[in-house]
Amino acid sequence: MDDDATDNHPHTDSMPGDHAVVLGAGMAGLLAARVLARRFSRVTVIERDELPDAGPEFRPGVPQSRHVHILWSRGVELLELMLPGVTGKLVEAGASLLNSPRDFLWLSPADWFRPLDGAEVLIGSRESLEWTVRREVLRNGRIRLRSGTAATGLVAGPDGRSVAGVRLRGADPVAARLVVDATGRTSKATTWLEALGHPAPEVTRIDSHLGYSSRYFAIPADPERRWQGLYVQSRPGLPRGGVLVRQGDRWLVTLLGNGEHVPPVKDEEFLDFARSLRSPALYDAIRDATPLSAPTAFRNTANEWRHYERLDRWPDGFVVLGDAACRFNPVYGHGMTVAALAAEALAKEVRTLNPEEIAGAARRIQRRTTAAAAVPWQIATGEDIRYPVTDGPPAGRAARVLQGYMSRVMAGANSDPVIAERFFGVLSLTASPATLLGPATVARVLSKWRLPTAPDAAAYPAHHGPPVRTGAATAEPGPPAGTNLLESREH
């Protein structure tokens, strides 16, 4: 890692000097701050929410945090490179490091996955993930945090169109050589840029009208259970699904559905929705479990790309990262991994530049960091446009051909370990999509052309049956976080 020396410069906000400002203390903002601290002697993270000092807790700026969150293997790898040792600390804090699909009961749109090796995935509460990463980032003495402070606009440079700082509500402006907007879905970057005379970007929006409803449960005892998580995927004919994951000593269950099938938030309707899924597995798991929270909804799940990278003019000293530039349907679990990919791209661009040169390279940095979104955008939108309720550009002929092939890939991946490994390599953003289009893979996929792509799946996979009922439900004490409960062989 680059120099982590503490900041010996005075913290004066009236001069830009060797100073960068990051707006937003979510994953994208924290990782950007970590990268910029290698080149700037001062980095200030400004966060609208008041951030807790005592430990992880919900904050309004991340309303989706009460639902299932995952970090795919590429994200885990990058996080560990930027913050050595953080993976172990996340596991100590209650996260689980698993293998997907091996450690899950997973019903894909085609059929049940066998317990095959696929890709590493880290699962934990968003509050705990952010808290742990924030503590590690703030160990760098060059980085300081101002929470409970809202940004209201950009400070123009001497030319009237570059960016030289940020305006704050109820406080003096903060001068900076570089301002990074990582404020997520609520970003006001377009409005701020228009105030400096820059045009609004084109926006591509594809909305499958997905809705979430999540709640926590105590874990009922079941000595035969060998899985760590459960996923029943939806498909266009029945756009209802559900995810169950372990978080410490409790389960988090997220139900999902599209359009008129959005899941309920009323307590008495939660189980009925779970019972309506393509498999009874999730319902069977929770029907005798004790709820620990009321259902919580989330509906703002559209894919939206604000194409800042296409603008002919771009101000020096300003970059937009993460969901503020491009956000995805969260059902594919790519948001935090893309934040890490964008931070990696930022690191590559700034590694040999001084602060003044970084400000002048903002347009190139914007394009390179945004490129990190291309593959997950293709994955999310390519799947979302399968649903009849989706608003957005329809699938062209090439997209329909690719959809048909990917249905064949999914059917093959359910039982073929080679196809499964390559499919999950792409899904985890570790491997290029070209992996699935190579001659050897195409031949292997097409050799299984007899497999149906949308069969009526069995209630349970062959390697695992329904839970054992032992009378009155009792809470399971549970193994330490990160323990692998599912044997890697078939049963």
Tab-separated table of C-alpha atoms in Angstrom:
chain	number	residue	atom	x	y	z
A	1	MET	CA	0.000	0.000	0.000
A	2	ASP	CA	1.010	3.603	-0.503
A	3	ASP	CA	2.114	5.930	2.270
A	4	ASP	CA	-0.379	6.130	5.166
A	5	ALA	CA	1.511	8.808	7.044
A	6	THR	CA	-0.530	11.070	9.269
A	7	ASP	CA	-1.441	14.564	8.161
A	8	ASN	CA	1.050	17.165	9.358
A	9	HIS	CA	-0.648	19.992	7.487
A	10	PRO	CA	-2.921	22.468	9.306
A	11	HIS	CA	-6.642	21.759	8.730
A	12	THR	CA	-7.663	25.095	7.225
A	13	ASP	CA	-10.656	24.986	4.887
A	14	SER	CA	-10.179	28.436	3.329
A	15	MET	CA	-7.465	27.338	0.863
A	16	PRO	CA	-7.689	24.374	-1.559
A	17	GLY	CA	-3.976	23.505	-1.438
A	18	ASP	CA	-3.381	19.790	-1.161
A	19	HIS	CA	-6.974	19.030	-0.146
A	20	ALA	CA	-9.678	16.704	-1.518
A	21	VAL	CA	-13.317	16.589	-0.392
A	22	VAL	CA	-15.475	13.470	-0.683
A	23	LEU	CA	-19.231	13.914	-0.325
A	24	GLY	CA	-20.855	10.846	1.193
A	25	ALA	CA	-19.588	8.317	3.739
A	26	GLY	CA	-21.052	5.223	2.111
A	27	MET	CA	-18.902	2.499	0.591
A	28	ALA	CA	-18.085	4.473	-2.569
A	29	GLY	CA	-17.113	7.579	-0.610
A	30	LEU	CA	-15.045	5.762	1.998
A	31	LEU	CA	-13.039	3.814	-0.569
A	32	ALA	CA	-12.512	6.940	-2.684
A	33	ALA	CA	-11.187	8.736	0.401
A	34	ARG	CA	-8.818	5.862	1.095
A	35	VAL	CA	-7.442	6.067	-2.459
A	36	LEU	CA	-7.143	9.865	-2.514
A	37	ALA	CA	-5.268	9.895	0.791
A	38	ARG	CA	-2.345	8.378	-1.119
A	39	ARG	CA	-2.008	11.530	-3.222
A	40	PHE	CA	-3.535	14.337	-1.098
A	41	SER	CA	-2.199	15.283	2.317
A	42	ARG	CA	-5.754	16.119	3.462
A	43	VAL	CA	-9.016	14.370	2.590
A	44	THR	CA	-12.284	15.461	4.187
A	45	VAL	CA	-15.337	13.192	4.029
A	46	ILE	CA	-18.555	15.175	4.404
A	47	GLU	CA	-21.666	13.208	5.334
A	48	ARG	CA	-25.212	14.539	5.711
A	49	ASP	CA	-26.211	11.945	8.324
A	50	GLU	CA	-25.006	12.017	11.893
A	51	LEU	CA	-22.802	8.947	12.107
A	52	PRO	CA	-22.752	6.813	15.279
A	53	ASP	CA	-19.678	6.629	17.466
A	54	ALA	CA	-20.663	3.632	19.571
A	55	GLY	CA	-21.321	1.014	16.889
A	56	PRO	CA	-23.281	0.086	13.758
A	57	GLU	CA	-26.790	1.468	13.451
A	58	PHE	CA	-29.307	2.420	10.772
A	59	ARG	CA	-29.000	5.837	9.135
A	60	PRO	CA	-31.547	7.564	6.855
A	61	GLY	CA	-29.054	8.072	4.028
A	62	VAL	CA	-28.940	4.320	3.368
A	63	PRO	CA	-32.631	3.306	3.453
A	64	GLN	CA	-31.857	0.037	1.673
A	65	SER	CA	-29.545	-1.095	4.490
A	66	ARG	CA	-32.246	-3.175	6.195
A	67	HIS	CA	-32.257	-5.637	3.319
A	68	VAL	CA	-29.842	-8.382	2.277
A	69	HIS	CA	-26.392	-7.091	1.271
A	70	ILE	CA	-23.566	-9.010	-0.366
A	71	LEU	CA	-20.066	-8.283	-1.576
A	72	TRP	CA	-19.009	-10.486	-4.477
A	73	SER	CA	-15.533	-12.011	-4.650
A	74	ARG	CA	-14.018	-9.223	-6.745
A	75	GLY	CA	-15.250	-6.692	-4.212
A	76	VAL	CA	-13.833	-8.735	-1.322
A	77	GLU	CA	-10.471	-8.935	-3.087
A	78	LEU	CA	-10.305	-5.189	-3.756
A	79	LEU	CA	-11.462	-4.273	-0.260
A	80	GLU	CA	-8.723	-6.413	1.217
A	81	LEU	CA	-6.103	-4.802	-1.058
A	82	MET	CA	-7.171	-1.304	-0.005
A	83	LEU	CA	-7.631	-2.151	3.678
A	84	PRO	CA	-5.461	-5.179	4.563
A	85	GLY	CA	-7.048	-7.340	7.236
A	86	VAL	CA	-10.528	-5.872	6.853
A	87	THR	CA	-12.101	-9.166	5.697
A	88	GLY	CA	-11.227	-10.850	8.985
A	89	LYS	CA	-12.599	-7.882	10.915
A	90	LEU	CA	-15.857	-8.019	8.954
A	91	VAL	CA	-16.218	-11.715	9.790
A	92	GLU	CA	-15.462	-10.973	13.450
A	93	ALA	CA	-18.228	-8.354	13.319
A	94	GLY	CA	-20.772	-10.946	12.159
A	95	ALA	CA	-20.353	-11.224	8.394
A	96	SER	CA	-20.091	-14.626	6.699
A	97	LEU	CA	-17.633	-15.530	3.969
A	98	LEU	CA	-19.314	-18.214	1.868
A	99	ASN	CA	-19.161	-19.947	-1.481
A	100	SER	CA	-22.010	-19.423	-3.913
A	101	PRO	CA	-23.853	-21.612	-4.819
A	102	ARG	CA	-22.224	-24.357	-2.720
A	103	ASP	CA	-23.338	-22.998	0.659
A	104	PHE	CA	-26.887	-22.171	-0.453
A	105	LEU	CA	-30.142	-23.762	-1.449
A	106	TRP	CA	-30.535	-21.775	-4.672
A	107	LEU	CA	-33.413	-22.176	-7.103
A	108	SER	CA	-32.432	-20.375	-10.306
A	109	PRO	CA	-34.920	-19.491	-13.073
A	110	ALA	CA	-33.989	-22.841	-14.577
A	111	ASP	CA	-33.654	-25.267	-11.650
A	112	TRP	CA	-31.897	-25.949	-8.354
A	113	PHE	CA	-28.147	-25.458	-8.295
A	114	ARG	CA	-26.214	-28.453	-7.091
A	115	PRO	CA	-23.760	-27.644	-4.238
A	116	LEU	CA	-20.996	-26.709	-6.686
A	117	ASP	CA	-18.055	-24.377	-6.154
A	118	GLY	CA	-18.789	-21.024	-7.762
A	119	ALA	CA	-17.609	-17.716	-6.311
A	120	GLU	CA	-16.762	-16.347	-2.899
A	121	VAL	CA	-19.316	-13.973	-1.412
A	122	LEU	CA	-19.321	-11.950	1.808
A	123	ILE	CA	-22.707	-11.445	3.449
A	124	GLY	CA	-23.387	-9.103	6.368
A	125	SER	CA	-25.525	-6.238	7.525
A	126	ARG	CA	-24.939	-3.004	5.632
A	127	GLU	CA	-24.665	-1.126	8.912
A	128	SER	CA	-21.883	-3.428	10.158
A	129	LEU	CA	-20.066	-3.443	6.805
A	130	GLU	CA	-20.042	0.356	6.645
A	131	TRP	CA	-19.081	0.739	10.297
A	132	THR	CA	-16.122	-1.624	9.976
A	133	VAL	CA	-14.865	-0.112	6.714
A	134	ARG	CA	-15.277	3.421	8.078
A	135	ARG	CA	-13.192	2.629	11.157
A	136	GLU	CA	-10.435	1.188	8.985
A	137	VAL	CA	-10.463	4.119	6.564
A	138	LEU	CA	-10.325	6.679	9.378
A	139	ARG	CA	-7.199	5.057	10.799
A	140	ASN	CA	-5.398	7.031	8.111
A	141	GLY	CA	-4.526	10.347	9.735
A	142	ARG	CA	-4.861	12.186	6.418
A	143	ILE	CA	-8.599	11.495	6.377
A	144	ARG	CA	-11.091	13.263	8.605
A	145	LEU	CA	-14.868	13.039	8.785
A	146	ARG	CA	-17.485	15.773	9.136
A	147	SER	CA	-20.850	14.123	9.750
A	148	GLY	CA	-24.209	15.838	10.170
A	149	THR	CA	-23.188	18.294	7.433
A	150	ALA	CA	-25.080	18.641	4.157
A	151	ALA	CA	-23.515	19.866	0.904
A	152	THR	CA	-25.666	22.384	-0.973
A	153	GLY	CA	-23.607	23.156	-4.072
A	154	LEU	CA	-20.221	23.555	-5.689
A	155	VAL	CA	-17.819	26.485	-5.433
A	156	ALA	CA	-16.773	27.708	-8.871
A	157	GLY	CA	-13.115	28.207	-9.731
A	158	PRO	CA	-11.706	31.452	-11.171
A	159	ASP	CA	-12.925	30.541	-14.676
A	160	GLY	CA	-16.491	30.172	-13.412
A	161	ARG	CA	-16.849	26.577	-14.636
A	162	SER	CA	-14.226	24.530	-12.815
A	163	VAL	CA	-14.799	23.341	-9.245
A	164	ALA	CA	-12.790	24.753	-6.365
A	165	GLY	CA	-14.763	23.544	-3.369
A	166	VAL	CA	-18.166	22.787	-1.920
A	167	ARG	CA	-20.877	24.830	-0.212
A	168	LEU	CA	-22.356	23.580	3.044
A	169	ARG	CA	-25.632	24.202	4.831
A	170	GLY	CA	-25.092	26.359	7.882
A	171	ALA	CA	-21.314	26.500	7.525
A	172	ASP	CA	-18.598	28.249	5.543
A	173	PRO	CA	-17.659	26.838	2.108
A	174	VAL	CA	-14.814	24.340	2.014
A	175	ALA	CA	-12.076	24.893	-0.564
A	176	ALA	CA	-10.628	21.843	-2.291
A	177	ARG	CA	-8.462	20.920	-5.245
A	178	LEU	CA	-10.817	17.999	-5.968
A	179	VAL	CA	-14.456	17.327	-5.013
A	180	VAL	CA	-15.857	13.791	-5.350
A	181	ASP	CA	-19.625	13.309	-5.254
A	182	ALA	CA	-20.410	9.892	-3.758
A	183	THR	CA	-23.810	10.828	-2.320
A	184	GLY	CA	-25.609	7.969	-4.022
A	185	ARG	CA	-29.134	7.900	-5.402
A	186	THR	CA	-29.988	11.348	-4.015
A	187	SER	CA	-27.061	13.086	-5.738
A	188	LYS	CA	-27.673	16.697	-6.836
A	189	ALA	CA	-24.649	16.732	-9.158
A	190	THR	CA	-26.708	17.470	-12.272
A	191	THR	CA	-28.290	20.553	-10.674
A	192	TRP	CA	-24.958	21.718	-9.298
A	193	LEU	CA	-23.256	21.395	-12.671
A	194	GLU	CA	-26.058	23.284	-14.413
A	195	ALA	CA	-25.495	26.138	-11.951
A	196	LEU	CA	-21.907	26.318	-13.276
A	197	GLY	CA	-23.078	26.408	-16.889
A	198	HIS	CA	-22.638	22.734	-17.724
A	199	PRO	CA	-25.393	20.810	-19.544
A	200	ALA	CA	-27.398	18.034	-17.941
A	201	PRO	CA	-26.288	14.536	-18.969
A	202	GLU	CA	-28.390	12.030	-20.862
A	203	VAL	CA	-30.057	9.527	-18.560
A	204	THR	CA	-30.825	5.875	-19.320
A	205	ARG	CA	-33.413	4.394	-16.991
A	206	ILE	CA	-34.660	0.800	-16.940
A	207	ASP	CA	-37.139	0.040	-14.175
A	208	SER	CA	-38.508	-3.457	-13.554
A	209	HIS	CA	-40.569	-2.086	-10.634
A	210	LEU	CA	-38.962	-4.446	-8.156
A	211	GLY	CA	-39.954	-4.087	-4.519
A	212	TYR	CA	-38.402	-5.494	-1.346
A	213	SER	CA	-39.845	-6.393	2.045
A	214	SER	CA	-37.491	-7.634	4.773
A	215	ARG	CA	-37.624	-8.730	8.396
A	216	TYR	CA	-35.471	-10.529	10.948
A	217	PHE	CA	-36.241	-13.929	12.495
A	218	ALA	CA	-34.802	-16.017	15.304
A	219	ILE	CA	-33.185	-19.143	13.864
A	220	PRO	CA	-35.224	-22.273	14.650
A	221	ALA	CA	-33.332	-25.413	15.566
A	222	ASP	CA	-32.886	-27.991	12.801
A	223	PRO	CA	-30.094	-30.557	13.233
A	224	GLU	CA	-30.352	-31.574	9.561
A	225	ARG	CA	-29.817	-28.106	8.109
A	226	ARG	CA	-26.628	-27.953	6.049
A	227	TRP	CA	-27.059	-24.636	4.246
A	228	GLN	CA	-26.057	-21.084	5.159
A	229	GLY	CA	-28.471	-19.259	2.904
A	230	LEU	CA	-31.476	-19.785	0.695
A	231	TYR	CA	-32.460	-18.074	-2.556
A	232	VAL	CA	-35.618	-18.697	-4.555
A	233	GLN	CA	-35.327	-16.608	-7.713
A	234	SER	CA	-38.258	-15.164	-9.588
A	235	ARG	CA	-38.797	-15.428	-13.323
A	236	PRO	CA	-41.079	-13.546	-15.740
A	237	GLY	CA	-43.904	-16.082	-15.388
A	238	LEU	CA	-43.891	-15.753	-11.588
A	239	PRO	CA	-42.102	-12.516	-10.616
A	240	ARG	CA	-41.809	-13.386	-6.918
A	241	GLY	CA	-38.721	-14.466	-5.037
A	242	GLY	CA	-37.014	-14.479	-1.684
A	243	VAL	CA	-33.596	-14.543	-0.019
A	244	LEU	CA	-32.647	-15.805	3.440
A	245	VAL	CA	-29.200	-15.199	4.947
A	246	ARG	CA	-27.663	-15.494	8.362
A	247	GLN	CA	-26.558	-12.347	10.170
A	248	GLY	CA	-24.898	-13.270	13.439
A	249	ASP	CA	-27.444	-15.108	15.591
A	250	ARG	CA	-30.521	-14.303	13.460
A	251	TRP	CA	-31.880	-14.663	9.955
A	252	LEU	CA	-32.601	-11.789	7.586
A	253	VAL	CA	-35.305	-12.622	5.059
A	254	THR	CA	-35.931	-10.403	2.039
A	255	LEU	CA	-38.976	-11.049	-0.148
A	256	LEU	CA	-39.067	-9.478	-3.606
A	257	GLY	CA	-41.463	-9.059	-6.478
A	258	ASN	CA	-42.088	-6.993	-9.607
A	259	GLY	CA	-45.019	-4.751	-10.461
A	260	GLU	CA	-48.248	-5.890	-8.847
A	261	HIS	CA	-46.298	-8.690	-7.187
A	262	VAL	CA	-44.333	-6.418	-4.827
A	263	PRO	CA	-44.197	-8.072	-1.394
A	264	PRO	CA	-46.348	-6.868	1.514
A	265	VAL	CA	-45.293	-4.910	4.561
A	266	LYS	CA	-48.148	-6.101	6.769
A	267	ASP	CA	-47.066	-8.632	9.355
A	268	GLU	CA	-49.836	-11.133	8.675
A	269	GLU	CA	-49.210	-11.155	4.901
A	270	PHE	CA	-45.458	-11.800	4.993
A	271	LEU	CA	-45.699	-15.582	5.403
A	272	ASP	CA	-48.463	-15.851	2.805
A	273	PHE	CA	-46.209	-14.208	0.229
A	274	ALA	CA	-43.341	-16.536	1.160
A	275	ARG	CA	-45.689	-19.494	0.683
A	276	SER	CA	-46.496	-18.320	-2.873
A	277	LEU	CA	-42.933	-18.679	-4.194
A	278	ARG	CA	-41.881	-21.296	-6.757
A	279	SER	CA	-40.571	-23.539	-3.952
A	280	PRO	CA	-41.862	-23.940	-0.383
A	281	ALA	CA	-38.287	-24.051	0.948
A	282	LEU	CA	-38.146	-20.468	2.232
A	283	TYR	CA	-41.623	-20.647	3.718
A	284	ASP	CA	-40.819	-23.954	5.424
A	285	ALA	CA	-37.675	-22.408	6.912
A	286	ILE	CA	-39.450	-19.451	8.539
A	287	ARG	CA	-43.014	-20.609	9.221
A	288	ASP	CA	-42.159	-21.679	12.798
A	289	ALA	CA	-39.488	-19.017	13.321
A	290	THR	CA	-40.080	-16.137	15.722
A	291	PRO	CA	-40.131	-12.724	13.988
A	292	LEU	CA	-37.731	-10.223	15.549
A	293	SER	CA	-38.808	-7.150	13.557
A	294	ALA	CA	-41.685	-5.798	11.528
A	295	PRO	CA	-41.407	-5.992	7.729
A	296	THR	CA	-39.601	-3.046	6.127
A	297	ALA	CA	-40.128	-2.031	2.489
A	298	PHE	CA	-37.835	-0.620	-0.191
A	299	ARG	CA	-39.063	0.315	-3.664
A	300	ASN	CA	-36.457	2.618	-5.272
A	301	THR	CA	-34.714	-0.089	-7.316
A	302	ALA	CA	-34.550	1.216	-10.915
A	303	ASN	CA	-31.371	0.976	-12.986
A	304	GLU	CA	-30.341	4.548	-13.811
A	305	TRP	CA	-27.209	5.740	-15.612
A	306	ARG	CA	-26.492	9.460	-15.680
A	307	HIS	CA	-24.084	9.675	-18.573
A	308	TYR	CA	-21.651	12.269	-17.248
A	309	GLU	CA	-18.918	10.476	-19.193
A	310	ARG	CA	-20.573	11.536	-22.488
A	311	LEU	CA	-20.537	15.284	-21.809
A	312	ASP	CA	-18.311	17.257	-24.180
A	313	ARG	CA	-17.266	19.621	-21.406
A	314	TRP	CA	-16.441	18.609	-17.881
A	315	PRO	CA	-15.204	20.787	-15.026
A	316	ASP	CA	-11.724	20.404	-13.645
A	317	GLY	CA	-11.748	19.388	-10.008
A	318	PHE	CA	-14.962	17.323	-9.938
A	319	VAL	CA	-15.762	13.589	-10.166
A	320	VAL	CA	-19.027	11.680	-9.621
A	321	LEU	CA	-18.700	8.112	-8.302
A	322	GLY	CA	-20.854	5.133	-7.410
A	323	ASP	CA	-24.652	5.277	-7.395
A	324	ALA	CA	-24.462	9.028	-7.944
A	325	ALA	CA	-23.360	8.248	-11.515
A	326	CYS	CA	-24.815	4.790	-12.185
A	327	ARG	CA	-27.053	2.680	-9.986
A	328	PHE	CA	-28.408	-0.807	-10.469
A	329	ASN	CA	-31.320	-2.946	-9.480
A	330	PRO	CA	-29.915	-4.173	-6.128
A	331	VAL	CA	-31.268	-7.702	-6.560
A	332	TYR	CA	-28.020	-8.659	-8.358
A	333	GLY	CA	-25.880	-7.556	-5.416
A	334	HIS	CA	-23.370	-5.513	-7.421
A	335	GLY	CA	-23.534	-2.068	-5.804
A	336	MET	CA	-20.732	-2.377	-3.242
A	337	THR	CA	-18.500	-4.371	-5.587
A	338	VAL	CA	-18.876	-1.680	-8.268
A	339	ALA	CA	-17.951	0.927	-5.646
A	340	ALA	CA	-14.724	-1.010	-5.076
A	341	LEU	CA	-14.107	-1.290	-8.834
A	342	ALA	CA	-14.573	2.467	-9.237
A	343	ALA	CA	-12.122	3.084	-6.402
A	344	GLU	CA	-9.645	0.763	-8.110
A	345	ALA	CA	-10.021	2.732	-11.356
A	346	LEU	CA	-9.560	5.987	-9.441
A	347	ALA	CA	-6.381	4.630	-7.849
A	348	LYS	CA	-4.930	3.720	-11.239
A	349	GLU	CA	-5.645	7.175	-12.629
A	350	VAL	CA	-4.169	9.186	-9.752
A	351	ARG	CA	-1.215	7.023	-8.749
A	352	THR	CA	1.414	9.133	-10.551
A	353	LEU	CA	-0.286	12.560	-10.435
A	354	ASN	CA	0.066	15.427	-7.998
A	355	PRO	CA	-3.126	17.090	-6.656
A	356	GLU	CA	-3.163	19.850	-9.289
A	357	GLU	CA	-2.741	17.316	-12.089
A	358	ILE	CA	-5.523	15.183	-10.623
A	359	ALA	CA	-7.906	18.133	-10.747
A	360	GLY	CA	-6.983	18.734	-14.402
A	361	ALA	CA	-7.552	15.066	-15.253
A	362	ALA	CA	-11.112	15.019	-13.864
A	363	ARG	CA	-12.751	14.372	-17.242
A	364	ARG	CA	-10.575	11.320	-17.928
A	365	ILE	CA	-11.081	10.085	-14.362
A	366	GLN	CA	-14.850	10.431	-14.771
A	367	ARG	CA	-14.798	8.261	-17.877
A	368	ARG	CA	-12.478	5.616	-16.439
A	369	THR	CA	-14.306	5.253	-13.129
A	370	THR	CA	-17.703	5.114	-14.831
A	371	ALA	CA	-16.473	2.303	-17.079
A	372	ALA	CA	-16.465	0.074	-14.001
A	373	ALA	CA	-20.267	0.037	-14.236
A	374	ALA	CA	-20.465	-1.358	-17.781
A	375	VAL	CA	-20.565	-5.100	-17.055
A	376	PRO	CA	-22.914	-5.005	-14.038
A	377	TRP	CA	-25.175	-2.662	-16.007
A	378	GLN	CA	-25.305	-5.213	-18.818
A	379	ILE	CA	-26.099	-8.017	-16.361
A	380	ALA	CA	-28.827	-6.115	-14.507
A	381	THR	CA	-30.597	-4.553	-17.466
A	382	GLY	CA	-30.279	-7.662	-19.629
A	383	GLU	CA	-32.215	-9.602	-17.013
A	384	ASP	CA	-34.665	-6.847	-16.078
A	385	ILE	CA	-35.928	-6.339	-19.627
A	386	ARG	CA	-37.185	-9.934	-19.596
A	387	TYR	CA	-40.058	-8.798	-17.353
A	388	PRO	CA	-43.194	-7.468	-19.100
A	389	VAL	CA	-43.673	-4.702	-16.492
A	390	THR	CA	-40.239	-3.191	-17.140
A	391	ASP	CA	-40.108	0.427	-18.314
A	392	GLY	CA	-37.222	1.271	-20.633
A	393	PRO	CA	-35.818	0.600	-24.088
A	394	PRO	CA	-37.028	-2.805	-25.366
A	395	ALA	CA	-34.604	-5.608	-26.091
A	396	GLY	CA	-33.265	-5.595	-29.638
A	397	ARG	CA	-32.623	-8.722	-31.686
A	398	ALA	CA	-29.047	-9.113	-30.444
A	399	ALA	CA	-30.190	-8.749	-26.831
A	400	ARG	CA	-32.885	-11.378	-27.331
A	401	VAL	CA	-30.371	-13.800	-28.816
A	402	LEU	CA	-28.064	-13.202	-25.847
A	403	GLN	CA	-30.953	-13.714	-23.425
A	404	GLY	CA	-31.729	-17.056	-25.050
A	405	TYR	CA	-28.106	-18.140	-24.778
A	406	MET	CA	-27.871	-17.011	-21.137
A	407	SER	CA	-30.940	-19.107	-20.353
A	408	ARG	CA	-28.983	-22.069	-21.719
A	409	VAL	CA	-25.966	-21.069	-19.625
A	410	MET	CA	-28.120	-20.987	-16.495
A	411	ALA	CA	-29.617	-24.395	-17.237
A	412	GLY	CA	-26.135	-25.852	-17.738
A	413	ALA	CA	-24.701	-24.161	-14.656
A	414	ASN	CA	-27.251	-25.854	-12.422
A	415	SER	CA	-25.448	-29.181	-12.794
A	416	ASP	CA	-22.188	-28.701	-14.709
A	417	PRO	CA	-19.306	-27.607	-12.431
A	418	VAL	CA	-17.297	-26.073	-15.301
A	419	ILE	CA	-20.188	-23.923	-16.556
A	420	ALA	CA	-21.098	-23.018	-12.961
A	421	GLU	CA	-17.555	-21.841	-12.204
A	422	ARG	CA	-17.473	-19.640	-15.317
A	423	PHE	CA	-20.994	-18.288	-14.789
A	424	PHE	CA	-20.293	-17.284	-11.197
A	425	GLY	CA	-16.953	-15.829	-12.217
A	426	VAL	CA	-18.824	-13.386	-14.443
A	427	LEU	CA	-21.622	-12.768	-11.919
A	428	SER	CA	-19.056	-11.995	-9.216
A	429	LEU	CA	-17.327	-9.512	-11.593
A	430	THR	CA	-14.104	-11.516	-11.321
A	431	ALA	CA	-14.172	-12.785	-14.923
A	432	SER	CA	-15.012	-11.037	-18.192
A	433	PRO	CA	-18.368	-11.825	-19.870
A	434	ALA	CA	-16.261	-13.057	-22.787
A	435	THR	CA	-15.559	-16.096	-20.584
A	436	LEU	CA	-19.055	-17.343	-21.369
A	437	LEU	CA	-18.683	-16.715	-25.101
A	438	GLY	CA	-15.457	-18.618	-25.735
A	439	PRO	CA	-15.710	-21.589	-28.130
A	440	ALA	CA	-15.123	-24.213	-25.437
A	441	THR	CA	-17.811	-22.766	-23.160
A	442	VAL	CA	-20.311	-22.286	-25.992
A	443	ALA	CA	-19.807	-25.894	-27.082
A	444	ARG	CA	-20.261	-27.122	-23.520
A	445	VAL	CA	-23.436	-25.070	-23.061
A	446	LEU	CA	-24.957	-26.138	-26.385
A	447	SER	CA	-24.181	-29.786	-25.664
A	448	LYS	CA	-26.874	-29.561	-22.992
A	449	TRP	CA	-29.553	-28.284	-25.339
A	450	ARG	CA	-32.007	-30.897	-24.128
A	451	LEU	CA	-32.128	-29.342	-20.651
A	452	PRO	CA	-35.301	-27.244	-20.198
A	453	THR	CA	-34.663	-23.569	-19.399
A	454	ALA	CA	-37.872	-23.028	-17.424
A	455	PRO	CA	-38.998	-26.352	-15.955
A	456	ASP	CA	-41.374	-26.945	-13.072
A	457	ALA	CA	-38.724	-27.406	-10.415
A	458	ALA	CA	-38.994	-29.828	-7.523
A	459	ALA	CA	-39.951	-28.445	-4.126
A	460	TYR	CA	-36.420	-29.172	-2.863
A	461	PRO	CA	-33.116	-30.074	-4.534
A	462	ALA	CA	-32.010	-33.681	-4.543
A	463	HIS	CA	-29.185	-32.968	-2.068
A	464	HIS	CA	-31.329	-31.432	0.705
A	465	GLY	CA	-34.860	-31.969	1.959
A	466	PRO	CA	-37.313	-29.950	4.075
A	467	PRO	CA	-36.564	-29.016	7.694
A	468	VAL	CA	-37.017	-31.543	10.453
A	469	ARG	CA	-39.945	-30.698	12.720
A	470	THR	CA	-39.317	-31.443	16.400
A	471	GLY	CA	-42.482	-30.015	17.939
A	472	ALA	CA	-42.268	-26.581	19.538
A	473	ALA	CA	-39.844	-24.279	17.770
A	474	THR	CA	-36.710	-23.417	19.699
A	475	ALA	CA	-34.034	-20.934	18.800
A	476	GLU	CA	-30.786	-22.326	17.501
A	477	PRO	CA	-27.671	-20.976	19.244
A	478	GLY	CA	-25.745	-21.024	15.955
A	479	PRO	CA	-22.067	-21.435	15.105
A	480	PRO	CA	-19.549	-18.603	15.046
A	481	ALA	CA	-19.939	-16.157	12.185
A	482	GLY	CA	-18.359	-17.368	8.972
A	483	THR	CA	-18.674	-21.086	9.794
A	484	ASN	CA	-19.457	-23.227	6.758
A	485	LEU	CA	-22.487	-25.384	7.530
A	486	LEU	CA	-23.001	-26.905	4.079
A	487	GLU	CA	-20.731	-29.752	3.172
A	488	SER	CA	-19.080	-29.310	-0.201
A	489	ARG	CA	-19.997	-32.769	-1.423
A	490	GLU	CA	-23.450	-33.800	-2.560
A	491	HIS	CA	-25.781	-35.615	-0.169
